[in-house]
Short mmCIF file of C-alpha atoms in Angstrom, two decimals:
data_model
loop_
_atom_site.label_atom_id
_atom_site.label_comp_id
_atom_site.label_asym_id
_atom_site.label_seq_id
_atom_site.Cartn_x
_atom_site.Cartn_y
_atom_site.Cartn_z
CA MET A 21 73.93 134.47 96.63
CA LEU A 22 74.54 132.70 93.34
CA LEU A 23 73.21 129.35 92.61
CA PHE A 24 73.75 127.74 89.48
CA ILE A 25 73.19 123.35 88.70
CA LEU A 26 76.11 121.93 86.49
CA VAL A 27 75.17 118.53 84.91
CA SER A 28 77.55 115.54 84.35
CA CYS A 29 76.83 111.59 84.06
CA ALA A 30 80.53 111.78 85.65
CA THR A 31 80.43 113.72 88.50
CA SER A 32 79.05 114.36 91.93
CA ASN A 33 78.29 118.29 92.07
CA ASP A 34 77.25 120.18 94.97
CA THR A 35 76.38 123.60 95.14
CA GLU A 36 77.43 125.60 98.45
CA ASN A 37 77.24 129.68 98.77
CA GLY A 38 76.96 129.76 95.32
CA VAL A 39 80.41 127.39 94.19
CA LYS A 40 79.73 124.54 92.57
CA PHE A 41 82.54 121.73 93.86
CA ILE A 42 83.12 119.08 91.13
CA THR A 43 83.83 115.76 92.96
CA ASP A 44 84.32 112.02 91.65
CA TRP A 45 85.63 113.92 88.21
CA GLU A 46 86.91 110.15 86.31
CA TYR A 47 89.85 110.76 84.29
CA ASP A 48 89.52 109.82 80.54
CA SER A 49 92.24 107.52 78.96
CA PRO A 50 95.07 109.50 78.00
CA LEU A 51 95.35 110.80 74.52
CA SER A 52 97.62 109.52 71.80
CA GLU A 53 100.59 111.70 70.27
CA ASP A 54 100.52 112.76 66.86
CA GLU A 55 103.35 112.06 65.38
CA SER A 56 102.38 113.72 62.18
CA PHE A 57 103.12 117.42 63.79
CA GLN A 58 106.45 118.23 63.64
CA CYS A 59 107.55 121.43 65.33
CA ASP A 60 111.35 122.49 66.02
CA GLU A 61 110.24 125.97 67.57
CA ILE A 62 111.97 126.19 71.11
CA GLY A 63 111.54 128.72 74.26
CA VAL A 64 107.88 129.04 73.52
CA TYR A 65 105.91 131.06 76.18
CA GLY A 66 102.31 130.86 74.95
CA ILE A 67 100.67 129.02 72.04
CA LYS A 68 97.45 130.17 70.19
CA VAL A 69 95.78 128.71 67.30
CA VAL A 70 94.63 131.21 64.72
CA ASP A 71 92.47 130.42 61.95
CA SER A 72 94.50 128.07 59.58
CA VAL A 73 98.04 129.08 61.20
CA ILE A 74 99.34 129.03 64.58
CA VAL A 75 101.02 131.57 66.31
CA VAL A 76 103.69 131.11 69.27
CA ASN A 77 104.89 133.48 72.02
CA HIS A 78 108.73 133.85 72.97
CA GLN A 79 110.41 136.24 75.41
CA LYS A 80 111.13 138.93 72.80
CA ASN A 81 109.07 138.11 69.79
CA TRP A 82 105.83 136.18 68.18
CA SER A 83 106.33 133.60 65.27
CA VAL A 84 103.61 132.73 62.83
CA LEU A 85 103.96 128.73 62.07
CA SER A 86 102.15 126.36 59.94
CA SER A 87 99.12 123.93 61.14
CA ASP A 88 101.36 121.09 61.23
CA GLY A 89 104.51 122.63 62.67
CA LYS A 90 106.83 122.50 59.96
CA LYS A 91 107.21 125.66 58.70
CA LYS A 92 108.02 129.18 60.04
CA TYR A 93 106.38 132.00 58.20
CA ALA A 94 107.56 134.99 60.03
CA ASP A 95 108.71 136.28 63.57
CA PHE A 96 107.01 139.71 64.64
CA LEU A 97 106.76 142.10 67.49
CA SER A 98 109.81 143.45 69.15
CA ILE A 99 111.49 144.82 72.04
CA GLY A 100 112.00 148.71 72.24
CA GLN A 101 110.63 151.89 73.39
CA GLY A 102 109.61 152.96 69.66
CA PRO A 103 105.84 152.68 68.28
CA ALA A 104 104.18 149.37 68.61
CA GLU A 105 107.38 148.18 70.47
CA PHE A 106 107.31 146.14 73.92
CA PHE A 107 109.43 147.67 77.10
CA TYR A 108 110.65 144.40 78.46
CA SER A 109 108.72 141.16 76.86
CA VAL A 110 106.09 140.47 74.61
CA PRO A 111 102.72 139.73 75.89
CA TYR A 112 101.26 135.85 76.75
CA VAL A 113 99.73 135.05 72.95
CA GLY A 114 96.82 133.93 75.11
CA SER A 115 95.77 137.32 75.92
CA SER A 116 95.33 138.62 72.17
CA TYR A 117 92.50 138.66 70.34
CA HIS A 118 91.56 137.64 66.42
CA ASN A 119 89.16 138.41 63.74
CA THR A 120 88.95 138.11 60.18
CA GLU A 121 88.78 141.78 58.67
CA ASN A 122 88.66 142.28 54.42
CA ASP A 123 89.69 139.07 53.89
CA SER A 124 92.79 139.13 56.41
CA ILE A 125 93.44 137.92 59.95
CA ALA A 126 94.15 140.50 62.54
CA MET A 127 95.49 140.35 65.64
CA TYR A 128 94.67 142.57 68.57
CA ILE A 129 97.62 142.37 71.06
CA PRO A 130 97.75 144.17 74.56
CA ASN A 131 100.57 146.75 75.24
CA ASN A 132 100.24 147.34 79.00
CA LYS A 133 103.44 149.61 79.35
CA ARG A 134 102.47 151.80 76.58
CA ASN A 135 98.84 151.79 77.35
CA THR A 136 98.17 150.72 73.54
CA ILE A 137 96.65 147.65 71.54
CA VAL A 138 98.63 146.71 68.95
CA ARG A 139 97.55 145.34 65.21
CA ALA A 140 99.06 143.20 63.43
CA ASN A 141 97.78 141.45 60.18
CA ILE A 142 98.44 137.84 60.35
CA THR A 143 97.52 137.46 56.19
CA ASP A 144 100.33 139.52 55.34
CA LEU A 145 103.26 138.10 57.25
CA ILE A 146 102.12 134.64 55.84
CA SER A 147 102.58 136.44 52.42
CA GLY A 148 106.01 137.90 53.45
CA GLY A 149 104.94 141.22 54.35
CA LYS A 150 105.71 142.75 57.83
CA GLY A 151 102.41 142.58 59.39
CA ARG A 152 101.56 146.36 58.52
CA ILE A 153 101.52 146.78 62.55
CA THR A 154 99.56 149.30 63.93
CA GLU A 155 99.12 150.65 67.47
CA ARG A 156 96.14 152.62 68.80
CA SER A 157 95.54 154.31 72.78
CA VAL A 158 93.54 152.68 75.23
CA ASN A 159 93.02 154.03 79.21
CA HIS A 160 96.09 155.11 80.81
CA SER A 161 95.51 152.52 83.45
CA MET A 162 96.82 149.71 81.41
CA LYS A 163 100.44 150.23 82.62
CA ARG A 164 99.19 148.82 86.25
CA ALA A 165 97.10 145.99 85.20
CA TRP A 166 98.31 142.43 86.53
CA ALA A 167 96.29 140.83 83.77
CA THR A 168 95.09 142.02 80.36
CA VAL A 169 92.91 140.46 77.43
CA VAL A 170 91.99 142.15 74.54
CA CYS A 171 88.30 141.34 73.85
CA ASP A 172 87.95 143.55 70.44
CA SER A 173 89.66 145.86 68.69
CA THR A 174 89.25 148.46 71.06
CA SER A 175 88.12 146.76 74.13
CA VAL A 176 90.48 145.33 76.77
CA MET A 177 89.66 143.34 80.05
CA MET A 178 91.89 144.33 82.63
CA SER A 179 92.76 143.29 86.61
CA LEU A 180 94.38 146.56 88.65
CA PRO A 181 95.30 146.32 92.20
CA ASN A 182 93.78 148.29 94.60
CA ASP A 183 95.62 151.51 96.07
CA SER A 184 96.71 149.27 99.19
CA LEU A 185 97.92 146.13 96.98
CA THR A 186 95.49 144.04 98.89
CA GLY A 187 93.54 142.92 96.14
CA LEU A 188 92.71 143.03 92.60
CA SER A 189 89.54 144.36 90.95
CA LYS A 190 88.73 143.77 86.96
CA TYR A 191 87.64 146.71 84.80
CA PHE A 192 86.41 146.65 81.21
CA CYS A 193 87.80 149.10 78.84
CA VAL A 194 86.60 150.70 75.40
CA GLY A 195 88.89 152.85 74.46
CA ASP A 196 90.19 155.21 76.81
CA SER A 197 86.71 154.46 78.93
CA MET A 198 87.24 152.26 81.99
CA SER A 199 84.44 151.01 84.23
CA LEU A 200 84.46 148.44 87.00
CA ILE A 201 82.69 145.15 86.36
CA LYS A 202 79.94 145.63 89.45
CA GLY A 203 78.62 142.40 88.97
CA MET A 204 82.29 140.86 89.97
CA LYS A 205 82.04 142.73 93.21
CA ASP A 206 81.74 139.97 95.79
CA LEU A 207 84.50 137.87 94.40
CA ASP A 208 87.04 140.49 93.88
CA ALA A 209 86.33 141.45 97.37
CA VAL A 210 88.95 138.60 98.41
CA ARG A 211 92.00 140.51 100.13
CA VAL A 212 95.83 139.64 101.71
CA GLN A 213 97.17 141.43 104.49
CA SER A 214 99.77 143.18 102.33
CA GLY A 215 101.48 143.92 98.70
CA GLU A 216 104.02 140.50 99.91
CA ASN A 217 101.16 137.92 99.03
CA LEU A 218 99.28 139.87 96.40
CA ASN A 219 100.26 137.11 94.01
CA LEU A 220 97.68 134.57 95.63
CA LEU A 221 95.15 136.24 94.18
CA VAL A 222 96.70 136.55 90.43
CA ALA A 223 94.77 134.73 87.74
CA MET A 224 94.98 134.01 83.80
CA ILE A 225 92.14 135.48 82.47
CA ARG A 226 90.96 134.20 78.37
CA TYR A 227 87.89 135.27 76.80
CA GLY A 228 85.82 133.06 74.09
CA LYS A 229 84.60 135.24 71.20
CA THR A 230 81.54 133.45 70.48
CA SER A 231 80.28 132.74 73.79
CA GLY A 232 81.21 136.79 74.97
CA LYS A 233 82.49 134.54 78.44
CA PHE A 234 85.54 135.37 80.15
CA PHE A 235 87.17 132.92 82.81
CA GLU A 236 89.37 133.40 85.06
CA ALA A 237 91.45 130.66 86.93
CA LYS A 238 93.70 131.46 90.17
CA ALA A 239 97.43 130.77 89.91
CA TYR A 240 97.20 129.79 93.21
CA LEU A 241 94.11 128.99 94.19
CA ASN A 242 91.62 126.02 92.95
CA TRP A 243 88.34 127.66 91.48
CA ILE A 244 87.66 129.06 88.20
CA ASN A 245 84.95 132.27 87.77
CA ILE A 246 83.44 132.35 84.67
CA PHE A 247 81.38 135.77 83.91
CA TYR A 248 80.43 138.19 80.87
CA LYS A 249 81.96 141.58 80.40
CA ASP A 250 78.73 143.24 82.65
CA GLY A 251 79.47 140.63 85.33
CA ASP A 252 76.21 138.82 84.37
CA ASP A 253 75.85 135.19 85.14
CA ILE A 254 78.69 134.68 86.92
CA LYS A 255 79.74 130.83 87.99
CA THR A 256 82.27 130.05 90.25
CA ILE A 257 83.75 126.10 90.02
CA CYS A 258 85.77 124.36 92.12
CA VAL A 259 87.41 120.84 91.49
CA GLY A 260 87.20 119.24 94.76
CA ASP A 261 85.02 119.45 97.34
CA LYS A 262 86.93 122.33 99.18
CA MET A 263 87.91 125.54 98.64
CA PHE A 264 91.63 126.61 99.33
CA ASP A 265 91.70 129.08 102.59
CA VAL A 266 93.14 132.20 101.47
CA GLU A 267 93.30 133.59 105.39
CA GLU A 268 95.35 130.57 106.20
CA MET A 269 97.78 130.82 103.14
CA ASP A 270 98.08 134.57 103.29
CA LYS A 271 99.33 133.63 107.10
CA LYS A 272 101.71 130.89 105.93
CA GLY A 273 102.97 132.85 102.89
CA ILE A 274 103.27 131.95 99.36
CA ASN A 275 104.66 128.62 98.62
CA TYR A 276 105.65 128.96 94.68
CA ASP A 277 106.01 125.72 94.28
CA GLU A 278 102.59 125.32 94.57
CA ASP A 279 101.15 127.35 92.09
CA VAL A 280 97.58 125.59 91.05
CA TYR A 281 96.37 126.72 87.36
CA ILE A 282 99.51 126.93 84.96
CA GLY A 283 98.11 127.15 81.65
CA GLY A 284 94.29 127.85 79.96
CA ALA A 285 92.88 128.20 76.62
CA ALA A 286 89.42 129.72 75.32
CA TRP A 287 87.75 128.34 72.37
CA ASP A 288 84.33 128.76 70.91
CA LYS A 289 82.57 125.73 72.82
CA GLY A 290 84.52 125.84 75.98
CA PHE A 291 87.92 126.22 77.96
CA SER A 292 90.49 124.47 79.40
CA VAL A 293 93.19 125.00 82.30
CA THR A 294 95.84 122.67 83.36
CA CYS A 295 97.26 122.18 86.73
CA LYS A 296 100.48 119.95 87.48
CA ALA A 297 99.44 116.29 88.00
CA GLY A 298 98.45 115.36 91.29
CA MET A 299 97.81 119.21 92.62
CA MET A 300 94.36 118.55 93.39
CA SER A 301 94.58 115.97 95.93
CA ASN A 302 97.95 116.93 97.04
CA PRO A 303 100.05 119.66 96.56
CA GLN A 304 102.99 118.70 97.99
CA SER A 305 103.39 115.57 95.97
CA SER A 306 102.40 116.89 92.97
CA ASN A 307 104.20 115.85 89.76
CA PRO A 308 106.00 118.86 87.68
CA GLU A 309 106.85 116.72 84.61
CA GLU A 310 103.21 115.67 84.00
CA SER A 311 100.19 117.79 83.86
CA GLU A 312 96.51 117.69 84.08
CA LEU A 313 94.12 118.75 81.69
CA GLN A 314 90.27 119.80 82.33
CA VAL A 315 88.22 120.77 79.98
CA PHE A 316 84.57 122.64 80.82
CA ASP A 317 81.90 124.25 78.66
CA TRP A 318 80.65 127.69 79.09
CA ASP A 319 78.03 126.95 81.66
CA GLY A 320 81.25 125.45 83.71
CA ASN A 321 80.04 121.67 83.36
CA PRO A 322 83.14 119.25 83.03
CA VAL A 323 83.52 117.40 79.71
CA PHE A 324 87.09 116.00 79.87
CA ARG A 325 90.01 115.25 82.14
CA THR A 326 93.06 113.51 81.57
CA ILE A 327 96.83 113.24 82.47
CA LEU A 328 99.52 114.55 79.85
CA PRO A 329 102.77 113.57 80.27
CA VAL A 330 103.81 116.84 79.55
CA TYR A 331 104.28 120.08 81.63
CA ALA A 332 102.06 122.02 79.66
CA LYS A 333 101.76 125.64 80.87
CA ALA A 334 101.12 126.51 77.27
CA PHE A 335 98.73 124.96 74.87
CA ASP A 336 96.02 125.30 72.10
CA ILE A 337 93.59 123.08 70.28
CA ASP A 338 93.46 123.03 66.57
CA TRP A 339 89.68 122.31 65.92
CA ALA A 340 90.17 121.95 62.37
CA ASN A 341 92.96 119.18 62.48
CA LYS A 342 91.71 118.05 65.83
CA ARG A 343 95.14 118.51 67.48
CA LEU A 344 95.96 119.67 71.23
CA ILE A 345 99.15 121.59 70.53
CA VAL A 346 101.66 121.84 73.84
CA HIS A 347 104.70 123.18 75.09
CA ASP A 348 106.94 120.67 77.23
CA ARG A 349 108.96 122.85 79.54
CA VAL A 350 110.83 120.32 80.70
CA SER A 351 111.88 119.25 77.26
CA ASP A 352 111.24 122.73 75.95
CA ARG A 353 109.56 121.29 72.68
CA VAL A 354 106.21 121.93 70.83
CA LEU A 355 104.08 118.34 70.23
CA ALA A 356 100.91 117.50 69.53
CA TYR A 357 98.09 114.91 70.34
CA ASP A 358 94.89 113.71 68.95
CA ALA A 359 92.05 116.01 70.36
CA THR A 360 89.50 113.66 68.64
CA PRO A 361 88.32 112.39 72.18
CA ILE A 362 87.81 115.79 73.80
CA ILE A 363 86.15 117.22 70.52
CA GLU A 364 83.59 114.66 70.58
CA ARG A 365 82.65 115.81 73.48
CA PHE A 366 81.09 119.05 72.30
CA GLU A 367 79.17 117.52 69.52
#
């Protein structure tokens, strides 16, 4: 049994069977909009702040924007069947890894269908170049993955279905070598009766480079797992006093209007997720035009919680400029809020 203690002056926390239930978590005041941020980009699916720029993904390409959103430096990545191209759509930018190498910003991007990691030089794109895009092969199982996140230039965390399509297990790949994350065995033991409802177990996975930890937020379930790549120090947190009953949901079938966690972002000091406003208290009356932002540190402590007046599936924080940058799916706008209240909680 996994036991751990979370401390928060704003919540009541009870640990049961290794799960930390976060109850009585009060909402913080709404964030104020940052009107100095102006962005005309539309059709955005994902947002990631990379050093001093913003990288967003559309369905068929990625774009590099200035930190204030006013300038587009370049579009890159493309659909096709050639080297470093993507078959149907480009991945979410949140699944990528970035690092500074030889005074240049490099991004590493999973290309599941080709079993490769694509490298793009962001500094070259900002300077008017084509990004010096290359790719390298990794494990052939990538094409079967339901979720991937790149951890460095050669490593990928993957969530793969079992042969009967009744469960998902997490693997860590370094080059062509792949190993099951043994510490996740119990958490990955959750099953559905058939592949028709496997989406019940689908989750977004994000990686915090400095902490070396991942978080996994289920799309249709109300808990979050936090873990290292070797499966050590696993924590499970649930906002509320009861975990959703997978067996009961499996019998009823998936209600795709009742997805829980819709967006996520990982940072050095913590991570954040969004869900539809009201989803945690009453899924049937949730508001699809607003979203709830939940922020945690890497120990699973609740840090900040507020309601955003937009449906924020894509978001990230620009820590240098203290902006929460979000895409509102309803209006198809990219806008920003003052992130100072969030950042101050980590200081």
